[in-house]
């Protein structure tokens, strides 16, 4: 039986997610409804993607009895309220990253998911790419020996997006771009919390634009990352072990190429049926399939991107924001 | 008239420097003598490179009246005493990097050079590569607009070198490998001192192996570097400006390729007449020619790698070592 999706938010990322869903078998994934703050937006989205139901409020989507799981693609500051709305309505949830603006909000979301006994996952799509699965396999089999260092660089000018220029809309590099670097490092270091974090950033009007971070882990392991939402960077990563090296040569947030000790392998993505908002958007198909598999098994969280992984990321984001001097209104609640 | 060189130290780096000198016109550069702690070592070196005079002590080289300038290629802890020996003997000096073990030693060396009115330069050979000259030209002409970020990564396993495993021989990544990252960043940021430095490192037996550093500069500029003397890294760099990007795709310590806004240019090195100890060793020819030009003009320091540049590097090395927890015996003097 198909997993029946509801789409919350009719913006760019919801567009890509819906396109990605349609690269999967129709018998497995079905988009039942879309909701936006304005009915016209939802109707336009529904028409474009041939979705039968369009709602002008998230509450209507929450009340729809034919939805198995809601994809939340609204902007960051609304993740918290949307997650609470859908979990309280007993809907399973896949919510875009960052799961929320800070650790407090993340804890409240996870508590609500637990209380309501629903599945919930932060949509860290990167982790479900075949290239990421291969990285975890290589690490688990100790193909690199002991990992000593991870270096990640991700920067993309996002100032064309209104949400990336206004603090109240959740603008900020750490939670938007940096989260990809942190999730990569945290994946390699198996969900471990670093022993120390040192971060320095450049801010304009209280919004962090470019940030450099060095993190030390147990057993003499190091991680370094650079992220920016105003500069185009190389967007690559390297994992250096005592016996070998994995390089992600480009698009580290959506990896389709791996270089393992000099041997390069491609992991191509399917073509989209409509133009995408963001590069490699069809790669969201893998997280969607993960959600389906978890729901089929009755799981309430994914082992690959678990609740504690979200808690870890939010904690890193909070600490780095603190060091760089970035405060959101949500922090004072 | 040829610049008459004396070579102090008959090890690997002196070998490469001598090979590099011979890629330049014989009418411009001549190696007159070599000195080592043991006469046999000097004689063997002299025979291999067809040098007429071999000395079993540095003092004899200092007394040789036919030497215009001494290249100091001994291990780091001996730079200080060797620099003082030759400057006090009124010899001009090109001394390998790091110029000394800490800022105090660097200041004493520079004071001695000034007092004796001789030329002295830290052998930061990288700065004189044609690719480095081109980087400075592009930056000076504002081809990148305002530079916002520099990221450098340099790591090479050096544990096969005895000097890189023993503290008393000057082992340590920051002063040996990190100095290349720092000189690159300092060159791009025009000799400016950073406003803040945050460094974290992995040490074994008090020797720093792998280090990550984030430095903040005036006018909202950032630099991030990762260095290691135990791990093979990508050894590249990126300079990101408001209007363009320069990439050094590999061998950042001895750059022969530049990628300027996607346009790649090669700067090939001449072939060595003997096998080299280190990759791209013939690239030391450019610093040798800089020394010759400075001497011909009667200069006491190079504008490209000045005394204040050496003071800056030593200060950065001291601060990063302090944060990482690396102390040399020279620090307590």
XYZ file of C-alpha atoms in Angstrom:
666
model
C 0.000 0.000 0.000
C 1.284 3.466 -0.865
C 2.542 5.838 1.823
C 0.141 8.799 1.668
C 1.936 12.134 1.951
C 0.620 15.512 2.907
C 2.763 18.490 1.942
C 2.879 21.400 4.391
C 4.086 24.541 2.617
C 3.947 25.230 -1.116
C 7.357 26.818 -1.565
C 10.572 25.883 -3.345
C 11.619 22.976 -1.175
C 8.137 21.413 -1.126
C 8.197 21.609 -4.905
C 11.463 19.676 -5.055
C 10.294 17.129 -2.489
C 7.155 16.463 -4.490
C 9.175 16.087 -7.695
C 11.500 13.709 -5.826
C 8.556 11.638 -4.558
C 7.416 11.096 -8.131
C 10.744 9.486 -9.044
C 9.668 6.639 -6.717
C 7.068 3.982 -7.635
C 3.526 5.413 -7.529
C 2.468 2.267 -5.705
C 4.826 3.200 -2.856
C 4.407 6.956 -2.540
C 1.364 9.068 -3.141
C 0.841 12.789 -2.537
C -2.685 13.190 -1.205
C -2.843 16.853 -0.250
C -0.945 20.122 -0.027
C -1.501 22.964 2.406
C -0.318 26.574 2.278
C -1.090 29.709 4.240
C -3.087 30.952 1.275
C -5.475 28.698 -0.606
C -4.372 30.068 -4.004
C -0.785 29.010 -3.326
C -1.914 25.517 -2.397
C -4.186 25.285 -5.420
C -1.447 26.408 -7.798
C 0.943 23.843 -6.287
C -1.732 21.121 -6.450
C -2.409 21.872 -10.095
C 1.283 21.834 -11.025
C 1.841 18.483 -9.307
C -1.595 16.897 -9.984
C -2.497 16.696 -6.292
C -6.203 16.255 -5.649
C -6.601 18.216 -2.390
C -5.441 21.751 -1.653
C -5.884 23.437 1.729
C -5.569 27.096 2.657
C -4.449 26.267 6.199
C -2.161 23.751 7.878
C -4.945 22.867 10.314
C -7.063 21.420 7.508
C -4.159 19.210 6.449
C -3.781 18.094 10.082
C -7.458 17.077 10.100
C -7.284 15.117 6.818
C -7.766 11.446 7.822
C -6.117 10.112 4.652
C -2.611 11.359 5.414
C 0.034 8.935 6.759
C 2.851 11.427 7.019
C 3.324 15.167 6.590
C 6.350 16.684 4.918
C 7.008 20.099 6.509
C 8.675 22.444 4.028
C 7.868 25.802 5.603
C 10.597 28.220 6.714
C 12.599 27.446 9.847
C 10.809 29.590 12.433
C 7.539 27.775 11.660
C 8.932 24.250 12.045
C 8.199 24.203 15.771
C 4.506 25.152 15.542
C 3.954 22.979 12.458
C 5.586 19.937 14.088
C 3.468 20.384 17.204
C 0.316 20.820 15.112
C 0.835 17.615 13.134
C 2.192 15.441 15.929
C -0.731 16.454 18.153
C -3.006 15.493 15.247
C -1.332 12.041 15.366
C 0.353 12.561 12.038
C 3.813 11.194 11.323
C 6.229 13.964 10.337
C 9.237 14.529 8.124
C 10.368 18.103 8.909
C 12.962 20.053 6.945
C 16.303 20.867 8.533
C 17.019 22.564 10.830
C 14.344 20.768 12.834
C 13.865 23.973 14.834
C 15.539 27.255 15.799
C 17.228 25.916 18.948
C 17.530 22.969 21.336
C 14.531 23.980 23.400
C 12.256 23.883 20.369
C 13.770 20.575 19.226
C 13.162 19.017 22.643
C 9.550 20.187 22.626
C 9.002 18.760 19.143
C 10.534 15.395 20.052
C 8.535 15.255 23.287
C 5.338 15.876 21.337
C 6.192 13.150 18.827
C 6.836 10.697 21.681
C 3.711 11.700 23.586
C 1.581 11.241 20.485
C 3.411 8.050 19.506
C 4.116 9.216 15.944
C 7.152 8.918 13.718
C 9.245 12.084 13.376
C 12.463 12.753 11.503
C 14.519 15.843 10.656
C 14.848 15.844 6.872
C 18.618 15.521 6.692
C 18.281 14.139 3.178
C 22.052 13.889 2.669
C 22.298 10.879 4.982
C 20.112 8.735 2.747
C 21.981 9.264 -0.511
C 23.608 6.034 -1.768
C 26.977 7.790 -1.470
C 26.291 8.432 2.230
C 25.218 4.823 2.751
C 28.513 3.774 1.162
C 30.484 6.126 3.443
C 28.852 4.577 6.510
C 29.525 1.077 5.178
C 33.213 1.860 4.594
C 33.554 3.404 8.050
C 31.728 0.551 9.786
C 33.987 -1.968 8.078
C 37.025 0.053 9.176
C 38.155 0.446 5.577
C 39.841 3.736 6.552
C 41.269 2.334 9.784
C 40.717 4.881 12.550
C 39.293 8.184 11.340
C 41.488 11.071 12.485
C 40.128 14.129 10.709
C 37.062 15.372 8.843
C 37.124 18.624 6.883
C 33.959 20.029 5.300
C 33.381 23.187 3.293
C 29.958 24.352 2.161
C 29.066 27.801 0.921
C 26.347 28.990 -1.428
C 25.068 32.539 -1.937
C 21.466 32.415 -0.717
C 20.773 36.131 -0.515
C 18.319 35.802 -3.407
C 16.017 34.066 -0.918
C 14.068 36.485 1.262
C 14.191 34.012 4.158
C 18.008 34.180 4.074
C 18.163 37.936 4.575
C 15.657 38.497 7.375
C 16.398 37.402 10.913
C 12.726 36.925 11.778
C 12.407 34.482 8.859
C 15.253 32.380 10.257
C 18.174 33.793 8.262
C 21.581 32.494 9.337
C 24.358 30.347 7.948
C 24.910 28.060 10.923
C 21.410 26.590 11.043
C 20.881 26.612 7.274
C 24.239 25.701 5.680
C 26.400 24.801 8.661
C 23.922 22.086 9.616
C 25.068 20.153 6.530
C 28.686 20.316 7.666
C 27.743 19.308 11.212
C 25.534 16.433 10.111
C 28.352 15.114 7.907
C 30.904 15.291 10.717
C 28.435 13.853 13.244
C 27.632 10.989 10.881
C 31.321 10.136 10.491
C 31.883 10.391 14.250
C 28.820 8.249 14.885
C 26.650 10.736 16.744
C 29.316 11.580 19.283
C 29.347 14.957 21.010
C 32.601 16.883 20.517
C 34.820 17.512 23.527
C 35.436 21.071 22.442
C 34.093 23.533 19.886
C 35.808 26.714 18.718
C 33.881 28.882 16.290
C 34.445 32.268 14.713
C 32.059 33.990 12.350
C 31.338 37.076 10.346
C 27.921 38.619 11.014
C 25.982 41.431 9.373
C 23.031 42.885 11.256
C 23.152 39.959 13.637
C 22.955 37.390 10.818
C 25.899 34.993 10.545
C 27.232 34.997 6.986
C 30.479 32.998 7.046
C 31.652 30.775 9.893
C 34.713 28.632 10.620
C 34.630 25.911 13.277
C 37.132 23.463 14.768
C 35.788 20.606 16.873
C 37.781 18.103 18.893
C 36.436 14.622 19.531
C 37.463 11.826 21.858
C 40.458 9.678 20.986
C 42.371 12.473 19.294
C 39.983 13.127 16.440
C 39.431 16.514 14.841
C 36.872 18.164 12.568
C 37.123 21.476 10.747
C 34.396 23.129 8.757
C 33.760 26.355 6.895
C 30.284 27.456 5.872
C 28.820 30.506 4.202
C 25.481 31.694 2.904
C 27.030 34.586 0.984
C 30.071 32.969 -0.681
C 30.259 30.211 -3.266
C 32.698 27.677 -1.804
C 34.001 24.305 -3.007
C 31.354 22.312 -1.161
C 33.504 19.268 -0.615
C 34.688 17.087 2.235
C 37.481 14.763 3.198
C 37.515 11.979 5.758
C 41.057 10.987 6.667
C 41.729 7.725 8.431
C 44.838 5.888 9.495
C 44.526 3.575 6.488
C 42.708 5.565 3.829
C 40.779 8.595 2.702
C 37.291 9.308 1.403
C 36.754 12.485 -0.549
C 33.411 13.989 -1.493
C 34.666 16.161 -4.357
C 31.577 18.371 -4.676
C 27.927 18.932 -3.661
C 28.678 17.654 -0.162
C 25.096 18.392 0.883
C 23.805 15.995 -1.818
C 26.735 13.760 -2.755
C 26.680 11.940 -6.099
C 30.424 11.250 -6.351
C 32.795 9.498 -3.962
C 36.561 9.192 -4.174
C 37.710 6.319 -1.976
C 41.498 6.101 -1.910
C 41.597 7.532 -5.417
C 38.869 5.310 -6.866
C 36.007 7.501 -8.070
C 32.419 6.213 -8.165
C 29.360 8.089 -9.436
C 25.918 7.760 -7.876
C 23.659 9.492 -10.420
C 20.241 10.849 -9.513
C 17.074 10.328 -11.546
C 15.917 13.172 -13.778
C 13.132 15.416 -12.435
C 9.841 15.669 -14.325
C 9.722 19.420 -13.610
C 12.604 21.895 -13.200
C 13.966 21.821 -9.637
C 14.390 24.739 -7.239
C 17.707 23.431 -5.938
C 20.494 21.300 -7.359
C 20.089 17.541 -6.915
C 16.595 17.975 -5.481
C 15.455 14.545 -6.671
C 17.885 13.151 -4.079
C 15.171 13.758 -1.487
C 13.673 10.502 -2.780
C 16.005 8.554 -0.496
C 14.823 10.173 2.730
C 11.216 9.710 1.573
C 11.827 5.995 1.086
C 13.492 5.822 4.522
C 10.335 7.307 6.033
C 8.216 4.722 4.208
C 10.365 1.860 5.434
C 10.254 3.136 9.020
C 6.450 3.489 8.871
C 6.065 -0.008 7.434
C 8.088 -1.326 10.370
C 6.136 0.718 12.892
C 9.222 2.667 13.937
C 8.900 6.075 15.577
C 12.322 7.292 14.484
C 14.991 6.440 11.929
C 18.195 4.822 13.123
C 20.111 6.794 10.482
C 18.771 10.218 11.485
C 17.451 9.620 14.974
C 15.952 11.937 17.549
C 19.254 12.024 19.402
C 20.961 13.012 16.146
C 18.629 16.012 15.963
C 19.336 16.856 19.607
C 23.057 16.680 18.863
C 22.783 18.970 15.820
C 20.650 21.498 17.686
C 23.161 21.528 20.546
C 26.043 22.156 18.145
C 24.072 24.906 16.415
C 23.260 26.568 19.753
C 26.882 26.484 20.943
C 28.303 27.771 17.655
C 25.682 30.514 17.449
C 26.576 31.511 21.010
C 30.282 31.777 20.159
C 29.594 33.690 16.946
C 27.019 35.936 18.630
C 23.807 34.985 16.853
C 20.569 35.214 18.840
C 17.064 34.450 17.613
C 13.889 35.696 19.246
C 13.094 32.040 19.968
C 16.147 31.870 22.271
C 14.608 34.173 24.872
C 11.341 32.269 25.230
C 78.870 39.016 -11.300
C 77.523 35.820 -9.767
C 76.023 35.745 -6.294
C 78.351 33.473 -4.307
C 76.444 31.087 -2.042
C 77.595 29.186 0.994
C 75.451 26.239 2.037
C 75.073 25.625 5.788
C 73.916 22.081 6.420
C 74.315 19.124 4.074
C 70.881 17.550 4.518
C 67.845 16.979 2.331
C 66.719 20.584 1.984
C 70.226 21.888 1.249
C 70.432 19.271 -1.476
C 67.244 20.547 -3.089
C 68.285 24.178 -2.725
C 71.583 23.468 -4.461
C 69.819 21.606 -7.259
C 67.428 24.568 -7.579
C 70.324 27.045 -7.761
C 71.736 25.150 -10.722
C 68.527 25.686 -12.692
C 69.514 29.381 -12.730
C 72.255 30.866 -14.975
C 75.740 29.951 -13.708
C 76.736 33.560 -14.307
C 74.159 34.645 -11.716
C 74.437 32.014 -8.985
C 77.489 30.099 -7.852
C 77.847 27.705 -4.925
C 81.265 28.350 -3.403
C 81.253 26.202 -0.268
C 79.257 23.829 1.891
C 79.552 23.270 5.632
C 78.281 20.431 7.802
C 78.823 19.373 11.408
C 80.982 16.538 10.114
C 83.570 17.069 7.390
C 82.664 13.791 5.660
C 79.097 14.946 5.225
C 80.235 18.229 3.700
C 82.731 16.469 1.433
C 80.145 14.013 0.190
C 77.712 16.869 -0.521
C 80.470 18.899 -2.238
C 81.381 15.954 -4.451
C 77.767 15.289 -5.429
C 77.181 18.933 -6.365
C 80.712 19.784 -7.676
C 81.334 22.371 -4.950
C 85.026 23.229 -4.498
C 85.121 23.879 -0.735
C 83.815 21.629 2.060
C 83.950 22.594 5.746
C 83.477 20.427 8.829
C 82.139 23.343 10.878
C 79.796 26.273 10.325
C 82.419 28.618 11.768
C 84.785 27.927 8.866
C 82.028 28.838 6.428
C 81.427 32.038 8.402
C 85.108 32.938 8.017
C 85.229 32.256 4.250
C 85.718 35.699 2.649
C 84.360 34.588 -0.748
C 80.754 34.059 0.393
C 78.103 36.693 -0.359
C 75.182 34.915 1.246
C 74.645 31.795 3.330
C 71.691 29.468 2.853
C 70.831 27.903 6.220
C 69.295 24.467 5.770
C 69.894 22.969 9.218
C 67.033 21.777 11.430
C 64.833 24.373 13.145
C 66.369 24.471 16.631
C 69.741 25.437 15.091
C 68.409 28.315 12.983
C 68.884 30.797 15.805
C 72.536 30.051 16.518
C 73.390 29.694 12.827
C 71.711 32.998 11.941
C 73.597 34.776 14.735
C 76.879 33.157 13.677
C 76.596 34.278 10.068
C 75.098 37.716 10.645
C 77.821 38.464 13.200
C 80.334 37.376 10.525
C 78.734 40.027 8.253
C 77.289 37.400 5.965
C 73.926 37.876 4.276
C 71.517 35.074 5.165
C 68.648 33.117 3.647
C 67.377 30.897 6.488
C 64.880 28.063 6.096
C 61.418 28.384 7.574
C 60.487 28.566 10.371
C 63.057 31.324 10.910
C 63.304 30.213 14.539
C 61.468 28.323 17.291
C 59.587 31.343 18.666
C 59.193 35.127 18.515
C 62.019 35.794 20.951
C 64.500 33.951 18.765
C 63.165 35.658 15.634
C 63.563 39.092 17.231
C 67.150 38.301 18.255
C 67.977 37.120 14.733
C 66.485 40.218 13.114
C 68.249 42.485 15.605
C 71.545 40.833 14.772
C 70.954 41.241 11.031
C 70.182 44.932 11.536
C 73.126 45.504 13.852
C 75.498 43.881 11.366
C 73.818 45.606 8.408
C 73.340 42.375 6.443
C 70.475 41.064 4.358
C 68.323 38.393 6.006
C 65.234 36.578 4.802
C 63.167 33.636 6.024
C 63.116 31.148 3.149
C 59.376 31.184 2.530
C 60.008 29.951 -0.992
C 56.290 29.693 -1.813
C 55.947 33.470 -2.061
C 58.339 33.695 -4.993
C 56.703 31.114 -7.230
C 55.266 32.692 -10.408
C 51.833 31.465 -9.278
C 52.228 33.417 -6.013
C 53.356 36.511 -7.903
C 50.223 36.184 -10.024
C 48.021 35.834 -6.913
C 49.461 39.063 -5.505
C 48.983 40.830 -8.848
C 45.339 39.743 -9.038
C 44.699 40.826 -5.436
C 46.468 44.176 -5.861
C 44.408 44.892 -8.958
C 41.235 44.009 -7.031
C 40.355 41.322 -9.568
C 38.525 39.420 -6.796
C 36.906 42.545 -5.386
C 37.198 42.457 -1.593
C 38.604 39.207 -0.248
C 36.250 37.718 2.348
C 37.660 34.266 3.097
C 40.817 32.186 2.725
C 40.821 28.444 3.372
C 44.043 26.434 3.319
C 44.686 22.741 3.910
C 48.152 21.213 4.069
C 49.038 17.835 5.452
C 51.879 15.464 4.659
C 53.090 12.468 6.679
C 56.604 13.463 7.781
C 57.176 10.811 10.402
C 59.841 9.219 8.184
C 62.018 12.229 9.098
C 63.737 11.863 12.462
C 63.461 15.629 13.023
C 59.668 15.347 12.795
C 59.373 12.831 15.606
C 61.653 14.299 18.268
C 60.691 17.412 20.176
C 64.298 18.435 20.774
C 64.885 18.394 17.002
C 62.014 20.825 16.483
C 59.211 18.379 15.680
C 55.777 19.956 15.403
C 53.168 20.611 12.743
C 52.455 24.270 13.458
C 55.975 25.548 12.839
C 56.766 23.091 10.040
C 53.553 22.663 8.003
C 51.223 25.223 9.522
C 53.686 27.968 8.630
C 52.826 27.388 4.972
C 49.138 27.909 5.672
C 49.849 31.006 7.751
C 52.204 32.530 5.200
C 49.580 32.001 2.473
C 46.837 33.640 4.517
C 49.155 36.448 5.665
C 50.201 37.092 2.073
C 46.578 37.381 0.953
C 45.733 39.633 3.905
C 48.802 41.756 3.217
C 50.776 41.147 6.404
C 47.900 42.091 8.673
C 47.644 40.661 12.187
C 44.387 38.802 12.825
C 41.940 40.229 15.352
C 41.308 36.801 16.814
C 42.775 33.309 16.588
C 41.058 30.104 17.663
C 43.099 26.924 17.382
C 42.557 23.311 18.378
C 45.062 20.540 17.902
C 45.856 16.913 18.446
C 49.160 16.264 20.193
C 51.137 13.124 20.937
C 53.906 13.321 23.519
C 53.697 17.085 23.392
C 54.158 17.192 19.620
C 51.315 18.751 17.630
C 50.221 16.399 14.856
C 47.037 17.861 13.362
C 45.737 21.360 13.975
C 42.681 23.385 12.893
C 42.650 27.173 13.131
C 40.105 29.928 12.475
C 41.376 33.513 12.285
C 39.303 36.670 12.029
C 40.696 39.748 10.323
C 39.580 43.368 10.182
C 36.713 44.343 7.907
C 34.858 41.085 8.331
C 37.415 38.778 6.765
C 37.980 35.178 7.823
C 40.664 32.522 7.370
C 40.451 28.810 8.143
C 43.286 26.328 7.930
C 43.955 22.689 8.672
C 47.468 21.294 8.867
C 48.967 17.932 9.707
C 52.359 16.290 9.735
C 50.867 12.800 10.077
C 47.998 12.840 7.546
C 48.070 13.239 3.781
C 45.609 16.034 3.049
C 44.472 17.769 -0.148
C 47.034 20.563 0.128
C 44.930 23.164 -1.589
C 43.620 26.637 -0.961
C 40.820 28.951 -1.956
C 40.684 32.730 -1.845
C 37.110 33.981 -2.066
C 36.406 37.587 -2.911
C 33.276 39.594 -3.543
C 33.864 39.393 -7.294
C 35.816 36.191 -7.875
C 37.732 33.210 -6.602
C 41.285 31.916 -6.862
C 41.884 28.243 -6.226
C 45.238 26.586 -5.704
C 44.138 23.035 -6.532
C 47.193 21.238 -5.098
C 50.750 21.576 -3.718
C 49.770 24.814 -1.972
C 53.266 25.022 -0.439
C 54.792 25.111 -3.958
C 52.012 26.114 -6.342
C 52.344 25.314 -10.033
C 48.643 25.571 -10.954
C 46.161 28.386 -10.460
C 42.422 28.378 -11.084
C 41.200 31.948 -11.394
C 37.416 32.071 -11.755
C 37.524 28.708 -13.477
C 40.420 29.500 -15.827
C 43.306 27.143 -15.086
C 46.927 28.151 -15.755
C 50.012 25.983 -15.272
C 53.350 27.338 -14.062
C 55.742 24.434 -14.674
C 59.056 24.080 -12.858
C 62.384 23.224 -14.492
C 63.602 19.646 -14.227
C 66.221 18.917 -11.553
C 69.651 17.577 -12.570
C 69.589 15.212 -9.571
C 66.631 13.525 -7.856
C 65.031 15.867 -5.315
C 64.362 15.206 -1.637
C 60.992 16.960 -1.746
C 58.356 17.582 -4.418
C 58.831 20.719 -6.511
C 62.207 21.437 -4.895
C 63.522 23.271 -7.946
C 60.946 25.949 -7.095
C 63.466 27.260 -4.532
C 65.114 28.924 -7.536
C 62.685 31.822 -7.253
C 63.590 32.738 -3.682
C 67.292 32.427 -4.582
C 66.815 34.914 -7.414
C 64.906 37.245 -5.066
C 67.901 37.186 -2.729
C 70.241 38.006 -5.630
C 68.078 40.926 -6.741
C 67.891 42.295 -3.192
C 71.665 42.039 -2.792
C 72.266 43.755 -6.136
C 70.073 46.625 -4.935
C 71.795 46.771 -1.555
C 68.566 45.908 0.279
C 68.677 44.394 3.765
C 65.326 42.678 3.483
C 62.864 41.564 0.809
C 59.621 43.486 0.425
C 57.845 40.223 -0.421
C 59.019 38.310 2.666
C 60.086 41.082 5.012
C 61.341 41.053 8.584
C 57.895 42.121 9.780
C 56.429 39.189 7.849
C 58.687 36.859 9.847
C 57.680 38.571 13.090
C 54.034 38.114 12.146
C 54.472 34.402 11.364
C 56.385 33.762 14.582
C 53.680 35.554 16.567
C 50.968 33.428 14.962
C 52.978 30.263 15.597
C 53.494 31.217 19.252
C 49.806 31.958 19.828
C 48.590 28.792 18.093
C 51.149 26.651 19.933
C 49.970 28.205 23.209
C 46.325 27.346 22.469
C 47.202 23.820 21.345
C 49.573 23.297 24.262
C 52.931 22.925 22.535
C 56.013 24.130 24.409
C 59.623 24.001 23.241
C 62.638 24.229 25.518
C 63.481 27.487 23.738
C 60.277 29.031 25.144
C 61.556 29.029 28.718
C 64.827 30.786 27.958
